PDB file of C-alpha atoms in Angstrom:
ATOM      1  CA  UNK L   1     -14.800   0.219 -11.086  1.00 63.00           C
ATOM      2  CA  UNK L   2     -18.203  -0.917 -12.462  1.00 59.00           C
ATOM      3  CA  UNK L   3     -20.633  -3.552 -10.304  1.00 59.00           C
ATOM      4  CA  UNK L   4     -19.460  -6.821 -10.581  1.00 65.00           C
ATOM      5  CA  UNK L   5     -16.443  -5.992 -12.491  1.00 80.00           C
ATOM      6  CA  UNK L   6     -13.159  -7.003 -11.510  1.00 87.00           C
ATOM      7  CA  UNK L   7     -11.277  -4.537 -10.112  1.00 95.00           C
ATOM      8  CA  UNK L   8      -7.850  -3.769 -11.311  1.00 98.00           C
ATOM      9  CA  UNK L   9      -5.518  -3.065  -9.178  1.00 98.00           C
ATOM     10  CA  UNK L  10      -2.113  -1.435  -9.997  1.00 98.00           C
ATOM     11  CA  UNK L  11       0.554  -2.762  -7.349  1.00 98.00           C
ATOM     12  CA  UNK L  12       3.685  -0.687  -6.923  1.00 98.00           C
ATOM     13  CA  UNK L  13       6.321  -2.349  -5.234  1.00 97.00           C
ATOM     14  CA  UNK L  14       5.131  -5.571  -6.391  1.00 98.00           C
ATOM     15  CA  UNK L  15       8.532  -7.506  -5.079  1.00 97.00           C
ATOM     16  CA  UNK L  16       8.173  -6.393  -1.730  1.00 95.00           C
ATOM     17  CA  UNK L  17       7.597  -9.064   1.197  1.00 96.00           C
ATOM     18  CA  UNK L  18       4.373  -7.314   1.842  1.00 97.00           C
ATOM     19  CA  UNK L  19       3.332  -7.234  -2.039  1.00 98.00           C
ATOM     20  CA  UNK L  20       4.378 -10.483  -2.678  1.00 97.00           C
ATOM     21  CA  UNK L  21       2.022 -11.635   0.323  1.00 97.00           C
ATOM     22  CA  UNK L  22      -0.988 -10.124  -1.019  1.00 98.00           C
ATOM     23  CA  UNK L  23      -0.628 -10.578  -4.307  1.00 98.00           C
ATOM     24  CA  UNK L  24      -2.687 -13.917  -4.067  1.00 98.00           C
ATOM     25  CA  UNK L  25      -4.572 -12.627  -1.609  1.00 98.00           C
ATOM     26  CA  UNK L  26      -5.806 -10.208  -4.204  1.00 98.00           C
ATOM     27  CA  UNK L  27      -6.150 -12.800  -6.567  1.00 98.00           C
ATOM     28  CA  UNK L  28      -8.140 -14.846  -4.691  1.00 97.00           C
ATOM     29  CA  UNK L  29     -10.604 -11.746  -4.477  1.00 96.00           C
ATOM     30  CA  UNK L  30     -11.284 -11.653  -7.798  1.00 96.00           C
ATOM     31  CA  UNK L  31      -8.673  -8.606  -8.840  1.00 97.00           C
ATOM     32  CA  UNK L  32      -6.985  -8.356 -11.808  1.00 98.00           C
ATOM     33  CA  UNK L  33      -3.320  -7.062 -11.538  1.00 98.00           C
ATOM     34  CA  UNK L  34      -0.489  -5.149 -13.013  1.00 98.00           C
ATOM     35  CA  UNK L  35       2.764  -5.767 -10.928  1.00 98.00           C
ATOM     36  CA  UNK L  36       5.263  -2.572 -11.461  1.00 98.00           C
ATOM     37  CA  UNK L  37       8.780  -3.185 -10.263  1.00 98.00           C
ATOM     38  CA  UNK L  38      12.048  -2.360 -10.774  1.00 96.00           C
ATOM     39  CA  UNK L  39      13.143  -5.542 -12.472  1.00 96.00           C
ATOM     40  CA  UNK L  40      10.665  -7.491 -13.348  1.00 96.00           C
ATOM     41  CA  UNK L  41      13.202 -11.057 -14.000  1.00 95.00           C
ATOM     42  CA  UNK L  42      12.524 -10.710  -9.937  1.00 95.00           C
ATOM     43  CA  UNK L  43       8.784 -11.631 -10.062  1.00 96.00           C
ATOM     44  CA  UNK L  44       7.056 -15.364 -12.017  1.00 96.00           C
ATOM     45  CA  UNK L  45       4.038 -14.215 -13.285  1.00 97.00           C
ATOM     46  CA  UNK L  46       0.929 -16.157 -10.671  1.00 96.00           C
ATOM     47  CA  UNK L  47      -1.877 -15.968 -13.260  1.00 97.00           C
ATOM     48  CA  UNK L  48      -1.410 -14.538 -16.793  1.00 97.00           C
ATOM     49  CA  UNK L  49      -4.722 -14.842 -17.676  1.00 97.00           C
ATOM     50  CA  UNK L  50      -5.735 -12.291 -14.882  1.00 97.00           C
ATOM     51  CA  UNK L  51      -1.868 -10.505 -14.003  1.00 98.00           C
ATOM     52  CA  UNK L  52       0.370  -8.507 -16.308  1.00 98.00           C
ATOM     53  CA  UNK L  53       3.995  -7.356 -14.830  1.00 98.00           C
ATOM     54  CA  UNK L  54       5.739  -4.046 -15.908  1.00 98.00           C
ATOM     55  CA  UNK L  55       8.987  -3.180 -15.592  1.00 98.00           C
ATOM     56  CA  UNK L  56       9.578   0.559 -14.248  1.00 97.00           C
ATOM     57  CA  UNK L  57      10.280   2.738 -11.509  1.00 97.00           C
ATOM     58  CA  UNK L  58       8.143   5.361  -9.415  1.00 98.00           C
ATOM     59  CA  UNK L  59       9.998   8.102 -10.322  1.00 98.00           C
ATOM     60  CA  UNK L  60       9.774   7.615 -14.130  1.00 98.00           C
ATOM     61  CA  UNK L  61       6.687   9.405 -14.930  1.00 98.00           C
ATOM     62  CA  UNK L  62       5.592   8.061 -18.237  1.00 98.00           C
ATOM     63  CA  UNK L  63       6.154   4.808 -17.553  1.00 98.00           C
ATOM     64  CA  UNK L  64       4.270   5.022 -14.279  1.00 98.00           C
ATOM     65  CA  UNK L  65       1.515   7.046 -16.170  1.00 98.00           C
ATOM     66  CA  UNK L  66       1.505   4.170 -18.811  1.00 98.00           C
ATOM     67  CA  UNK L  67       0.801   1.730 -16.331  1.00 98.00           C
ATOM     68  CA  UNK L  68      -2.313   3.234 -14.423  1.00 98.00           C
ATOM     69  CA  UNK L  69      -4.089   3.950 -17.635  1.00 97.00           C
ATOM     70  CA  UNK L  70      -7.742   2.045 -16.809  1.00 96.00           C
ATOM     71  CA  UNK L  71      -6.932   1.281 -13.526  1.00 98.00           C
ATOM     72  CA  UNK L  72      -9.331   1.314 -10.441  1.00 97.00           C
ATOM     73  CA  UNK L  73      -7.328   0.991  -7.544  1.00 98.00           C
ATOM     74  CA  UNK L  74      -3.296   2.053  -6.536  1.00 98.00           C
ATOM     75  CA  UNK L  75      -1.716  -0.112  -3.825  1.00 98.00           C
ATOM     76  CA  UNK L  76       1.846   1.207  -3.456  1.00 98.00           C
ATOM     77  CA  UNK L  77       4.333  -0.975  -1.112  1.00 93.00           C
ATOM     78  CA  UNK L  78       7.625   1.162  -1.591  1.00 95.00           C
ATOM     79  CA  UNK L  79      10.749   2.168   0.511  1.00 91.00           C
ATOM     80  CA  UNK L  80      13.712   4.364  -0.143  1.00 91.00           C
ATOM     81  CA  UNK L  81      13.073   8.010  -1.085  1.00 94.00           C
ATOM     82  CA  UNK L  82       9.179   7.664  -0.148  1.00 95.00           C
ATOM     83  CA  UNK L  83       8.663  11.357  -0.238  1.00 96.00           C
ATOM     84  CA  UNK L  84       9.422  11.535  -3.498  1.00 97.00           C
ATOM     85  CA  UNK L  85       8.175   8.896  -4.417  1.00 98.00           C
ATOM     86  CA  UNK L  86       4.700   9.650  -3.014  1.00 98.00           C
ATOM     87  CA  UNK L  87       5.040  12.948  -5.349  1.00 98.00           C
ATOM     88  CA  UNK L  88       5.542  10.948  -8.581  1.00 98.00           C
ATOM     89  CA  UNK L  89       2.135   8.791  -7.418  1.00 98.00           C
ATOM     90  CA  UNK L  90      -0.159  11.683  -6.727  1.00 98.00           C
ATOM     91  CA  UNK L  91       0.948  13.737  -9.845  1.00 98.00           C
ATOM     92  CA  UNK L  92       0.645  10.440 -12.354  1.00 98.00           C
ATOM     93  CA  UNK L  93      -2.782   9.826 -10.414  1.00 98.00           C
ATOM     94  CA  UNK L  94      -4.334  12.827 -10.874  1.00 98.00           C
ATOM     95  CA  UNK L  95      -3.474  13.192 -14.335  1.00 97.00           C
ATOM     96  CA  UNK L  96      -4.827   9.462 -15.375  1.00 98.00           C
ATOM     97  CA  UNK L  97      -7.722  10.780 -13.254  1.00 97.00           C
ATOM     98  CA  UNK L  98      -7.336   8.044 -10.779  1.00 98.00           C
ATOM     99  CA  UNK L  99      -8.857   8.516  -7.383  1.00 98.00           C
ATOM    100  CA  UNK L 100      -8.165   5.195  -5.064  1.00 98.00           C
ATOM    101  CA  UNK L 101      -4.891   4.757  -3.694  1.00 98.00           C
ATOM    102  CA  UNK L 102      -3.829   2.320  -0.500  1.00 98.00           C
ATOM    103  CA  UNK L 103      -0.692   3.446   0.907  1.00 98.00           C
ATOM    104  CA  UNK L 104       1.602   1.142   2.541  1.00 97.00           C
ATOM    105  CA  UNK L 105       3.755   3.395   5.747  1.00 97.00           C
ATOM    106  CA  UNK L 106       4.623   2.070   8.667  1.00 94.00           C
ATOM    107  CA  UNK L 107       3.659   2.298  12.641  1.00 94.00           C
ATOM    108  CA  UNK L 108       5.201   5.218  14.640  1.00 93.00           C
ATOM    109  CA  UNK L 109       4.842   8.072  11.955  1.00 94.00           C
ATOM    110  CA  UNK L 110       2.653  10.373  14.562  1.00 93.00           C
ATOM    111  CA  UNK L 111       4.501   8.905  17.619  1.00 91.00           C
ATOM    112  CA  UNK L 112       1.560   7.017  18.459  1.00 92.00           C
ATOM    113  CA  UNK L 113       2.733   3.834  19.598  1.00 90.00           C
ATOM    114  CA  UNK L 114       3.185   4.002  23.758  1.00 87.00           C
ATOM    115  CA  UNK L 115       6.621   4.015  24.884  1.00 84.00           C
ATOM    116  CA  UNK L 116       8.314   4.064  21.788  1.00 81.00           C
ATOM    117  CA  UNK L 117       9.831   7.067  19.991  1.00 78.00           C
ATOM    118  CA  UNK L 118      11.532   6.051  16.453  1.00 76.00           C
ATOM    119  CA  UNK L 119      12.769   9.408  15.514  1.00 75.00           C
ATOM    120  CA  UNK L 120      14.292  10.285  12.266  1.00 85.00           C
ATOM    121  CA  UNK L 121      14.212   6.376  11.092  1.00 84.00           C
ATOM    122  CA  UNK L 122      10.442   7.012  10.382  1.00 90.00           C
ATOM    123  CA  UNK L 123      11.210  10.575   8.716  1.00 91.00           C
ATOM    124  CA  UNK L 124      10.428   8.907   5.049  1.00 93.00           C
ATOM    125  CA  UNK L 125       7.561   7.188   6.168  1.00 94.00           C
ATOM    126  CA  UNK L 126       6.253  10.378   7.805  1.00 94.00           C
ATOM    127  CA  UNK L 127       6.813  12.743   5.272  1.00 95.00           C
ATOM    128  CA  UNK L 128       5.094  10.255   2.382  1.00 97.00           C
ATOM    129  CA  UNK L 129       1.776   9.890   4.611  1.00 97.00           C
ATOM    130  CA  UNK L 130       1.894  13.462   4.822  1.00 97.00           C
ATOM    131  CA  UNK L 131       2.137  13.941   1.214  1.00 98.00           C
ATOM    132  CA  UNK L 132      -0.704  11.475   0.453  1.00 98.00           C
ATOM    133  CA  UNK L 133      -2.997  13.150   3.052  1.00 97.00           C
ATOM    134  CA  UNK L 134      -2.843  16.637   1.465  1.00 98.00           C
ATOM    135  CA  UNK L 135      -3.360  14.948  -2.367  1.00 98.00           C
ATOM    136  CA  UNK L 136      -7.099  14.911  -2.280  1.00 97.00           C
ATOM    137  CA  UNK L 137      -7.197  11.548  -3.589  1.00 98.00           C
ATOM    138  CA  UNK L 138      -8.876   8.992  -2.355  1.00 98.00           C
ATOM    139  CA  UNK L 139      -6.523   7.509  -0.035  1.00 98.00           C
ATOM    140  CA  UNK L 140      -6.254   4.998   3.012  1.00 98.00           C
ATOM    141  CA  UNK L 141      -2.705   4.721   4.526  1.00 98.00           C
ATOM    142  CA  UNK L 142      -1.883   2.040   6.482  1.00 98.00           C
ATOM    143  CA  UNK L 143       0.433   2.155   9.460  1.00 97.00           C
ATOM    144  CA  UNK L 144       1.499  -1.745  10.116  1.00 97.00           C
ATOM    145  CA  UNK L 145       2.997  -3.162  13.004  1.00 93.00           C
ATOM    146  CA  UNK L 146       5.870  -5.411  12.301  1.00 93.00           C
ATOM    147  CA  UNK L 147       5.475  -7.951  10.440  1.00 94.00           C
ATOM    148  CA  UNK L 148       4.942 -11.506  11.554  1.00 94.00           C
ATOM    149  CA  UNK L 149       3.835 -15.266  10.179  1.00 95.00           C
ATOM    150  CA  UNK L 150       1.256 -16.586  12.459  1.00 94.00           C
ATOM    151  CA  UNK L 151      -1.650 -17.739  10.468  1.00 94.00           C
ATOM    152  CA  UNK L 152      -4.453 -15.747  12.070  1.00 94.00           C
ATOM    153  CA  UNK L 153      -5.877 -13.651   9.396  1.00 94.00           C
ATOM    154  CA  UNK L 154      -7.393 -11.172  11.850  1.00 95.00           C
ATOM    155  CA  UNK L 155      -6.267  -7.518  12.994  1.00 95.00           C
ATOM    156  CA  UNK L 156      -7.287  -4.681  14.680  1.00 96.00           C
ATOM    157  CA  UNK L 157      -7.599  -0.979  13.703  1.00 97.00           C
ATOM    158  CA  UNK L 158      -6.755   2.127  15.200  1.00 96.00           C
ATOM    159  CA  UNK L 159      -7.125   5.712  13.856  1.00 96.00           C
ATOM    160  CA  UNK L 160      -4.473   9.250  13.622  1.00 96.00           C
ATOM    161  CA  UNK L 161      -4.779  10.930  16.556  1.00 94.00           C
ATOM    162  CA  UNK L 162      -5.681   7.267  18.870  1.00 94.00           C
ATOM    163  CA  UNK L 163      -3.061   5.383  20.176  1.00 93.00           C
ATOM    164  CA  UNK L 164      -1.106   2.518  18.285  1.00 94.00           C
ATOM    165  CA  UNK L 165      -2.636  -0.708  20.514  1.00 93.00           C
ATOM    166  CA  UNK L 166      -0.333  -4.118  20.513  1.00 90.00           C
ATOM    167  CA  UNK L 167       3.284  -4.238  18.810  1.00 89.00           C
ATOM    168  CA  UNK L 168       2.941  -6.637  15.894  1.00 95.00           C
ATOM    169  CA  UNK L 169       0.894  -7.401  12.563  1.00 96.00           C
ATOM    170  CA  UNK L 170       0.366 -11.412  11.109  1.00 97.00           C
ATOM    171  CA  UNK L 171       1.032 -10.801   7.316  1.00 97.00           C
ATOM    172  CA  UNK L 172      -2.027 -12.725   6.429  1.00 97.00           C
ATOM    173  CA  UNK L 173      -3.820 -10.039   8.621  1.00 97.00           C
ATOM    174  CA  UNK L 174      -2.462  -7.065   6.613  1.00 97.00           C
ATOM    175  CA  UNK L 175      -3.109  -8.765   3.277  1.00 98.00           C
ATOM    176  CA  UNK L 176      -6.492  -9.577   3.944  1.00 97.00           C
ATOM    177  CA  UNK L 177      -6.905  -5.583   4.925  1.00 98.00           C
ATOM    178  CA  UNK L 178      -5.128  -4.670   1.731  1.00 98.00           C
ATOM    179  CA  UNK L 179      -7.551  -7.084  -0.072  1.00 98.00           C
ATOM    180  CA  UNK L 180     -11.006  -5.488   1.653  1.00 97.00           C
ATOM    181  CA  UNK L 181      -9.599  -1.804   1.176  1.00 98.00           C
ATOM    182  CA  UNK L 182      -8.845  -2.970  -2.503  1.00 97.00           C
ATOM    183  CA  UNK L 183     -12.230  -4.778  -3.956  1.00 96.00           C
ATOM    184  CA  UNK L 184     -14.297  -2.272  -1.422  1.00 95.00           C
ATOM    185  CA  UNK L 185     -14.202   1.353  -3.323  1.00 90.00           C
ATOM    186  CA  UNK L 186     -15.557   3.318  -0.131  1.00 94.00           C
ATOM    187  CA  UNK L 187     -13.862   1.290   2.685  1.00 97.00           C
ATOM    188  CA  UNK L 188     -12.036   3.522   4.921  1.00 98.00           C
ATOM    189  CA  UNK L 189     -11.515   6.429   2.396  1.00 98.00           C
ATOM    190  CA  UNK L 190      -9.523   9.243   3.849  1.00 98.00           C
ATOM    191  CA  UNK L 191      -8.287   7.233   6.782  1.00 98.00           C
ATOM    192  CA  UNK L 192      -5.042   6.780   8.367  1.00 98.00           C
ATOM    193  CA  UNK L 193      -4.737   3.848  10.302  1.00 98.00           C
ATOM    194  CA  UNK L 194      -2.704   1.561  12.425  1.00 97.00           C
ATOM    195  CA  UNK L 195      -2.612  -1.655  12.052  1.00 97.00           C
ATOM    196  CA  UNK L 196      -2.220  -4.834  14.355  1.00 96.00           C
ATOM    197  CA  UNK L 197      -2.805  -8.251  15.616  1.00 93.00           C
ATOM    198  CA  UNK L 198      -5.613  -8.811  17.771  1.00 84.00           C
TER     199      UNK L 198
END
């Protein structure tokens, strides 16, 4: 993105509960958007001056190609087959020649959370962060907490190879994150971090 341009952000997964948190978030920090979901009846369009919502899946290439073309910024929020779906993002990104991608996975992945082992249910999660780590992109994944609705805004960091510290993440916390990460081209680059309330 240019100085003092807005930056465009491409959110994948745009229906999800964390997507649909941040979405004004983003807003409200001067991004312009492109929703991609599945079905896009799902989503009322927040601004149309400054958002545009596609219809499409991950996996389809074109259509996912189509719909980074002069973006800055990636923020993908997805489930289901992640690995796969990680595959389809890094190959459309490097042929659009897009570099910035925040990737939504989940606490656990490294077994770095004290006393907890989540086994195979993280084994999509996992496999996608390793994926996005080996792309060369520009890439911050994010390893959340679970997900709560207190209003504090603030969280707390921890990097691969640290321990996970708390249990939980506010939403507002994460979205605020995602917001920073997203309007902030060098901010954590290359990073893989967990991600809870303070």
């Amino acid at each position: 993105m240019s100085a003092g341009s807005a930056p465009k952000v491409l959110v994948l997964g745009a229906n999800g509960q964390v997507a649909r948190h941040t979405t004004p978030v983003l807003l409200k920090a001067g991004a312009e958007l492109t929703l991609f979901l599945r079905r896009a009846s799902r989503l009322a369009n927040p601004d149309p001056a400054r958002v545009r919502i596609v219809e499409g899946d991950v996996l389809d290439a074109p259509t996912l190609r189509t719909a980074m073309q002069g973006q800055d910024v990636v923020y993908a929020n997805l489930a289901g087959d992640m690995a796969r779906q990680a595959h389809a993002i890094v190959d459309a990104m490097r042929e659009t020649g897009l570099k910035r991608l925040i990737f939504i996975s989940s606490m656990g992945i490294y077994g770095e959370v004290p006393g907890e082992t989540y086994r195979s249910a993280l084994d999509p999660y996992r496999d996608s962060a390793a994926i996005i780590q080996e792309s060369g992109l520009d890439y911050t994944i994010l390893r959340p907490g679970w997900f709560n609705r207190q209003p504090s805004a603030s969280y707390r960091l921890t990097k691969k190879g640290g321990p996970f510290i708390g249990h939980d993440v506010t939403l507002n916390g994460l979205s605020a994150l995602i917001a920073a990460l997203a309007t902030t081209p060098d901010l954590q680059v290359g990073e893989s971090l967990g991600v809870s309330h303070i």
